[in-house]
Short mmCIF file of C-alpha atoms in Angstrom, two decimals:
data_model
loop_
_atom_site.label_atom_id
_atom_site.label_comp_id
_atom_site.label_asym_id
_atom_site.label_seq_id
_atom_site.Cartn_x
_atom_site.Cartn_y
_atom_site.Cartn_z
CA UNK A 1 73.17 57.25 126.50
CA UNK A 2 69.96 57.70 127.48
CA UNK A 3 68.54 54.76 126.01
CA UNK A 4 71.42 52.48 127.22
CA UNK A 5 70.40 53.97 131.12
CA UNK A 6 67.01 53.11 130.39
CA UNK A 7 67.90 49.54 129.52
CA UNK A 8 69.74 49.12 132.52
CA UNK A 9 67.00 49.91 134.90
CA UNK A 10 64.58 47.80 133.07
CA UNK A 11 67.12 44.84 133.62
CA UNK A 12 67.57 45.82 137.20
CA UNK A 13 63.97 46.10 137.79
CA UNK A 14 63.35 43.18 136.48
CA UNK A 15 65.82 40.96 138.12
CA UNK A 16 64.83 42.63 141.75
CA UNK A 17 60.98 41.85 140.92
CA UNK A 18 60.82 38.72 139.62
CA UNK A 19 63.54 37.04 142.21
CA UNK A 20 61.09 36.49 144.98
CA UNK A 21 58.51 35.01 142.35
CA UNK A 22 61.47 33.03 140.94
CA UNK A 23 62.49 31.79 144.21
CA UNK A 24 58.26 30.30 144.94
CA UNK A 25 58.35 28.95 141.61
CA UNK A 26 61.77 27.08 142.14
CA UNK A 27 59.98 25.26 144.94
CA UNK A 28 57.02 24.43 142.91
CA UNK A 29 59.18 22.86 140.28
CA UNK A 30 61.68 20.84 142.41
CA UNK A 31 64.65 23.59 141.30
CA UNK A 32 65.78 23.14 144.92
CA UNK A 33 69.59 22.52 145.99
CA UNK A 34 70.26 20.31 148.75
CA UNK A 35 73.33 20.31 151.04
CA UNK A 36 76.40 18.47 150.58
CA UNK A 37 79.86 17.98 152.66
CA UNK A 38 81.42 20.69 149.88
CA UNK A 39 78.32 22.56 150.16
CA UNK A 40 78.06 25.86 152.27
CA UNK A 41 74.39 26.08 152.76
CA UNK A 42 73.03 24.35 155.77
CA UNK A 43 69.32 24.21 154.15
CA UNK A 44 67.64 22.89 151.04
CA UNK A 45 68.41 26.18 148.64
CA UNK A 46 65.77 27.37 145.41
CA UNK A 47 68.08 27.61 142.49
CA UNK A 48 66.17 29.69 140.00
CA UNK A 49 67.17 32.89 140.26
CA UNK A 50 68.87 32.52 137.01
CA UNK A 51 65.18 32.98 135.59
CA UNK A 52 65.04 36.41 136.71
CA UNK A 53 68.21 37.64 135.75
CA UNK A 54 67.93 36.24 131.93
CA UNK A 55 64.29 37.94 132.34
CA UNK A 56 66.22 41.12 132.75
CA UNK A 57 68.30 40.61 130.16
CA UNK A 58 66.57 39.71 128.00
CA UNK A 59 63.98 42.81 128.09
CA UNK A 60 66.66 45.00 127.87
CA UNK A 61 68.13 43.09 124.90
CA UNK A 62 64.43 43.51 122.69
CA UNK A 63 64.66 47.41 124.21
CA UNK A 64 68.38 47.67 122.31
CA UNK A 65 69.36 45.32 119.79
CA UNK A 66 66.17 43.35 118.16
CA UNK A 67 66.58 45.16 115.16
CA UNK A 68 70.14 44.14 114.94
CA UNK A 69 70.79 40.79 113.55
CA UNK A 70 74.17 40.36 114.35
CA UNK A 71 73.31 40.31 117.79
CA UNK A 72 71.05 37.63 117.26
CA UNK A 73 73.24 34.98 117.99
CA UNK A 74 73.95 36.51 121.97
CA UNK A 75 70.38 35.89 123.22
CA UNK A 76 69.62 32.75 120.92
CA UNK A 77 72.61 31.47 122.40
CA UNK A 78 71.94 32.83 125.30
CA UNK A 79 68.64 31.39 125.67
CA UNK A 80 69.78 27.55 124.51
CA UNK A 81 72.61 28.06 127.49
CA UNK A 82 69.99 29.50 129.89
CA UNK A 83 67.34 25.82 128.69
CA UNK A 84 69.95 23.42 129.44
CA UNK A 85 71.21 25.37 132.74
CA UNK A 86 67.25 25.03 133.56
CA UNK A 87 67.14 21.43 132.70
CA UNK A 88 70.10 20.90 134.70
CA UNK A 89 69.10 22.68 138.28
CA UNK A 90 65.60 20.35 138.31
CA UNK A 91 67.07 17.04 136.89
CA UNK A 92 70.65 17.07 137.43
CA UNK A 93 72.35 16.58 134.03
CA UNK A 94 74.72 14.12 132.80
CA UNK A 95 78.16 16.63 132.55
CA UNK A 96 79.01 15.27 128.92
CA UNK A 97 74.93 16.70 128.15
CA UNK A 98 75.56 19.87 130.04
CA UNK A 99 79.12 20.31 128.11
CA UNK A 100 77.12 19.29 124.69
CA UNK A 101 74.30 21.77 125.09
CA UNK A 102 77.40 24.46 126.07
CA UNK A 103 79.26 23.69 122.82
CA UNK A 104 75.52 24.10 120.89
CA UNK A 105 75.10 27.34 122.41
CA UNK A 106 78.31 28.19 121.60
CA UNK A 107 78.05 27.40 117.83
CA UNK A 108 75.14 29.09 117.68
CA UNK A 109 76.94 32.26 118.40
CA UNK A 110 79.41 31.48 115.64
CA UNK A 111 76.52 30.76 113.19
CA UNK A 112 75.16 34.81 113.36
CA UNK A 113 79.05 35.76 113.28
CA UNK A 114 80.56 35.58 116.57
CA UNK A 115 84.21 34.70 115.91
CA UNK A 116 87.99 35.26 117.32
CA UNK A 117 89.34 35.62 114.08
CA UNK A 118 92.98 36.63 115.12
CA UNK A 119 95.61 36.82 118.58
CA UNK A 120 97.70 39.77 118.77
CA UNK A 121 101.16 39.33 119.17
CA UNK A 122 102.61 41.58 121.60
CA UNK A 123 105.70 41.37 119.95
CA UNK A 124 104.41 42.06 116.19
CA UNK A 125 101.92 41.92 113.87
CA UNK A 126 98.68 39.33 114.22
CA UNK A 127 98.22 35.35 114.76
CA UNK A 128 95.70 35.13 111.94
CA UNK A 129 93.65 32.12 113.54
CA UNK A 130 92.13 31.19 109.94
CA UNK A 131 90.73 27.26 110.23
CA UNK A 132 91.52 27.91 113.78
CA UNK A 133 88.97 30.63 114.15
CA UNK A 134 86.29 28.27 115.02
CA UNK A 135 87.37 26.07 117.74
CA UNK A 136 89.34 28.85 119.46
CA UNK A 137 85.72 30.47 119.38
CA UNK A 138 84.29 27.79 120.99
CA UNK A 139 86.75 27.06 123.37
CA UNK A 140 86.54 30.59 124.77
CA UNK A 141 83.17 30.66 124.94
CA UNK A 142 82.62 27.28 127.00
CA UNK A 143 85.48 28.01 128.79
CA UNK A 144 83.87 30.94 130.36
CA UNK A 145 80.54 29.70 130.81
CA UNK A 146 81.95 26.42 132.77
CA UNK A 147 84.10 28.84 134.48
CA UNK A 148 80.99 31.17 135.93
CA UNK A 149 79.66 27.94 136.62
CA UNK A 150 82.68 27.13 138.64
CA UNK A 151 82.81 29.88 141.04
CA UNK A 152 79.34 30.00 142.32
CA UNK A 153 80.03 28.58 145.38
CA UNK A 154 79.40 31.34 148.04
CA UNK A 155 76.36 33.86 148.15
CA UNK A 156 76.79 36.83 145.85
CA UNK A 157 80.29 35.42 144.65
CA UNK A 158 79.51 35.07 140.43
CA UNK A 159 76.59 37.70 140.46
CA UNK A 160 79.19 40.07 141.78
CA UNK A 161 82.37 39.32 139.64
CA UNK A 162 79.69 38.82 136.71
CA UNK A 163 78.67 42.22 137.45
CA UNK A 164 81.72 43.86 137.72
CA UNK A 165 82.97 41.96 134.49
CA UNK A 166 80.07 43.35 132.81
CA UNK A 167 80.44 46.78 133.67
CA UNK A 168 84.46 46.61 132.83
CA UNK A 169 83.28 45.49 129.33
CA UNK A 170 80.82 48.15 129.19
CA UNK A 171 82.95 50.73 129.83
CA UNK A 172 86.13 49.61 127.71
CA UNK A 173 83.90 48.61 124.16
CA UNK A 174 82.48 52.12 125.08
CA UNK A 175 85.83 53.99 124.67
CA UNK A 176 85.78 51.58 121.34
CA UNK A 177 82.59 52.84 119.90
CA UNK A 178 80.89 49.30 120.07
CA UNK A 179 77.94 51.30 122.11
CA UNK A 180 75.74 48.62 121.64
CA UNK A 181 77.50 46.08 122.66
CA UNK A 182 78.44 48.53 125.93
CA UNK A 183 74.71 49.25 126.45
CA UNK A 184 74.11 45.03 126.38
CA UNK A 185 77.20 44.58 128.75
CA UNK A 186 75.87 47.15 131.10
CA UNK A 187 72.45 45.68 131.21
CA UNK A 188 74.06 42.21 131.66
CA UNK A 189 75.69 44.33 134.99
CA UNK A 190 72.66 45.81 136.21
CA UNK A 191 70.23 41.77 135.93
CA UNK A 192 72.99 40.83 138.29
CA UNK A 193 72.31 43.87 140.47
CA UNK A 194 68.78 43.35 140.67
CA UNK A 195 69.53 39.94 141.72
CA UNK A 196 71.55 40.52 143.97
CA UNK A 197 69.76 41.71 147.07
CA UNK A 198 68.30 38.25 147.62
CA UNK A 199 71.57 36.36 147.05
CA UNK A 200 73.74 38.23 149.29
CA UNK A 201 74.95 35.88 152.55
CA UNK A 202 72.79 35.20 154.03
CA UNK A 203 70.88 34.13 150.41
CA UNK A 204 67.61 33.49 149.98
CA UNK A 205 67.99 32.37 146.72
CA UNK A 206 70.57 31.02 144.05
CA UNK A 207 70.83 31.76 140.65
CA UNK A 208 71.10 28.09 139.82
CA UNK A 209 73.33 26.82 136.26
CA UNK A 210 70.84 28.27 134.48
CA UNK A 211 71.98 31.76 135.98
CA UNK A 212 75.75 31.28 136.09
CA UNK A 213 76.42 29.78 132.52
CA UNK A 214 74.25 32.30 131.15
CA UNK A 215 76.39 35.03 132.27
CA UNK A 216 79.18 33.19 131.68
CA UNK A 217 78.56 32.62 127.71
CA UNK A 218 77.05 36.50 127.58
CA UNK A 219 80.07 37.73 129.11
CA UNK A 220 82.16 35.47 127.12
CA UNK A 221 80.07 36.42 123.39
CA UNK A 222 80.35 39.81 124.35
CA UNK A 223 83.81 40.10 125.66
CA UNK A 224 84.52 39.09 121.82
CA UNK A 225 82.01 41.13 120.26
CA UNK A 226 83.47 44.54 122.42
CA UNK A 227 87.05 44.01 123.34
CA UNK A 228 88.73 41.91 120.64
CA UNK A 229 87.83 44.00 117.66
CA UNK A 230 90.88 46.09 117.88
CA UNK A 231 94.36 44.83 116.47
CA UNK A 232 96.03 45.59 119.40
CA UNK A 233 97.99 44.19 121.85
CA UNK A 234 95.72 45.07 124.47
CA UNK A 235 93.34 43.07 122.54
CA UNK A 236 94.48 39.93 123.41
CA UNK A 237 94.77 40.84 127.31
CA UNK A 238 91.59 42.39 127.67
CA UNK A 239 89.03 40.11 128.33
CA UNK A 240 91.46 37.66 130.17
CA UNK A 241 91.89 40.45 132.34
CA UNK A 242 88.71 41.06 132.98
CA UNK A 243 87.39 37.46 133.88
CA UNK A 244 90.64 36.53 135.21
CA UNK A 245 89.00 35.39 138.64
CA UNK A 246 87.02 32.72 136.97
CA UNK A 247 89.62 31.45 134.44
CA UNK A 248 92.36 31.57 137.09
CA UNK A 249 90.30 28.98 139.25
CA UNK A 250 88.95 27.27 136.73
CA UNK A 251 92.06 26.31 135.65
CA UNK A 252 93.71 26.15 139.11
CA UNK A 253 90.78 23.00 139.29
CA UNK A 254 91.34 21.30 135.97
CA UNK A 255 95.47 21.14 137.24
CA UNK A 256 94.40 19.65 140.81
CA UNK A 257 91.55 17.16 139.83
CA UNK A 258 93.86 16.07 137.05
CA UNK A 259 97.10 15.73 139.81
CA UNK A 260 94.62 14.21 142.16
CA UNK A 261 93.71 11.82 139.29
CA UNK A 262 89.88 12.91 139.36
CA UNK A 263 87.37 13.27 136.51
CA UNK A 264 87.78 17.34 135.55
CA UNK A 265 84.38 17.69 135.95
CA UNK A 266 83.47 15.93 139.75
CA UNK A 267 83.07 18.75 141.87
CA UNK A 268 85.86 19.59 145.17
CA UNK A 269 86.00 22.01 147.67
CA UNK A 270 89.46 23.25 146.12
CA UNK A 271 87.82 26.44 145.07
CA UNK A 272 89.89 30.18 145.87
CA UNK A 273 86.56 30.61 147.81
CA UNK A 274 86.97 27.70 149.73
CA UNK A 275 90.54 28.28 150.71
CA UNK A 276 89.10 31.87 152.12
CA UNK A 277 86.60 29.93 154.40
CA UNK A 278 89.06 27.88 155.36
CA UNK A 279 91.67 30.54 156.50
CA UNK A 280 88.57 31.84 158.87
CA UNK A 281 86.93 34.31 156.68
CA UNK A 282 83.59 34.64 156.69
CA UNK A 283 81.20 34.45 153.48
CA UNK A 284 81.11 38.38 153.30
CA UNK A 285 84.86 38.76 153.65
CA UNK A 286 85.51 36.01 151.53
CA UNK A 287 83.24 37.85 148.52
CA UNK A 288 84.12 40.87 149.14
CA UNK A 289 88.07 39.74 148.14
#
């Protein structure tokens, strides 16, 4: 326990120390974001707090699990996802090259063992996914680092529901006995937290796609490596659960754009943050829900 403590406050060191470097650095390197009609910010916005939080991470990660190779695949994947998010916040990607270098991260998580290999059915028995093991995988694990991606739209909005996903998964693959995979969850949680000083409205920094699909595929690698283990009908519900926010409106977008005859991925201001805003809340109130 001790050890997994220790982690955390490495992470959340980290993240709090390096964010103001992050944030010169992001102006040095053109990682700036510039307002937009859908846009909240007023003012040309660094977008490289992402750097500090993988930073984080990523210490605690050697502190914990470098001597475990079947963890390997989290922070090489993690680190591909966290490259093309990079790539993305100073040169604006192509979204079929962002969703390609997703899918790469993705498989590399599959290649060190990373794998829904069944669905519990609440009814009885198992779905035993088989061929289907693979893309179902996949599809989980892009789906919830586009959907991170998605809603980080108002200050503190994905560090916080990352956070809080992370600690939910910590505590839950605890009561499992995956303690590693708790003590890498609850790191995950506390990079966020050390972030998350500097991003609260009004931010000084954003954590950028480099930051939000890196949670997203961490959360999503280790919401399989903690919480689906178990052949249990609780299994399946789990992790939906926990990052129900970000699938709910991720999918709530996919159904509009594709009503309102859009490309899926051209970005609206359709978002369950945006519909706060617009009912009068304020970017605190609207977070804090």
């Amino acid at each position: 326990m001790g050890a997994f403590l220790m982690a955390a406050g490495m992470a959340a060191g980290m993240g709090f120390i390096l964010t103001p470097l992050c944030r010169l650095l992001a102006f040095r390197i053109g990682a700036v974001d510039s307002p937009e009609a859908r846009k909240i910010h007023q003012s040309p916005m660094p977008r490289l707090g992402g750097l500090a939080i993988y930073l984080g991470f990523s210490l605690a990660f050697w502190f914990l699990a470098k001597g475990s190779p079947s963890l390997w695949g989290l922070w090489l994947g993690g680190t591909l996802i966290f490259l093309v998010g990079l790539v993305d916040d100073i040169k604006n990607l192509h979204p079929l090259a962002k969703l390609m270098g997703q899918v790469l991260a993705a498989l590399v998580a599959v290649a060190w063992g990373v794998k829904v290999e069944f669905l519990t059915n609440p009814f009885d028995g198992l779905f035993i996914l088989g061929n289907l093991a693979i893309p179902v995988t996949l599809f989980w694990i892009v789906g919830i680092t586009n959907a991170l991606n998605v809603i980080d739209g108002l200050d503190g909005l994905a560090a916080g529901t990352a956070a809080i996903a992370g600690v939910t998964i910590g505590i839950i693959a605890a009561l499992r006995g995956e303690v590693l995979v708790a003590g890498l969850a609850l790191s995950l949680a506390a990079s966020c937290l050390g972030f998350l000083p500097y991003n609260f409205h009004p931010a000084r920094i954003f954590m950028g796609d480099c930051g939000s699909m890196f949670l997203g595929y961490n959360l999503a690698v280790l919401a399989i490596l903690g919480l689906t283990k178990g052949a249990t009908v609780v299994s399946l519900f789990i992790p939906i659960v926990v990052l129900g926010l970000p699938i709910m409106d991720t999918l709530m977008a996919i159904f509009r754009r594709f009503l309102n005859k859009r490309p899926i991925f051209s970005p609206d201001r359709g978002h369950i943050h945006h519909k706060l805003l617009d009912q009068g809340l304020d970017q605190r109130q609207a977070v804090g829900i």
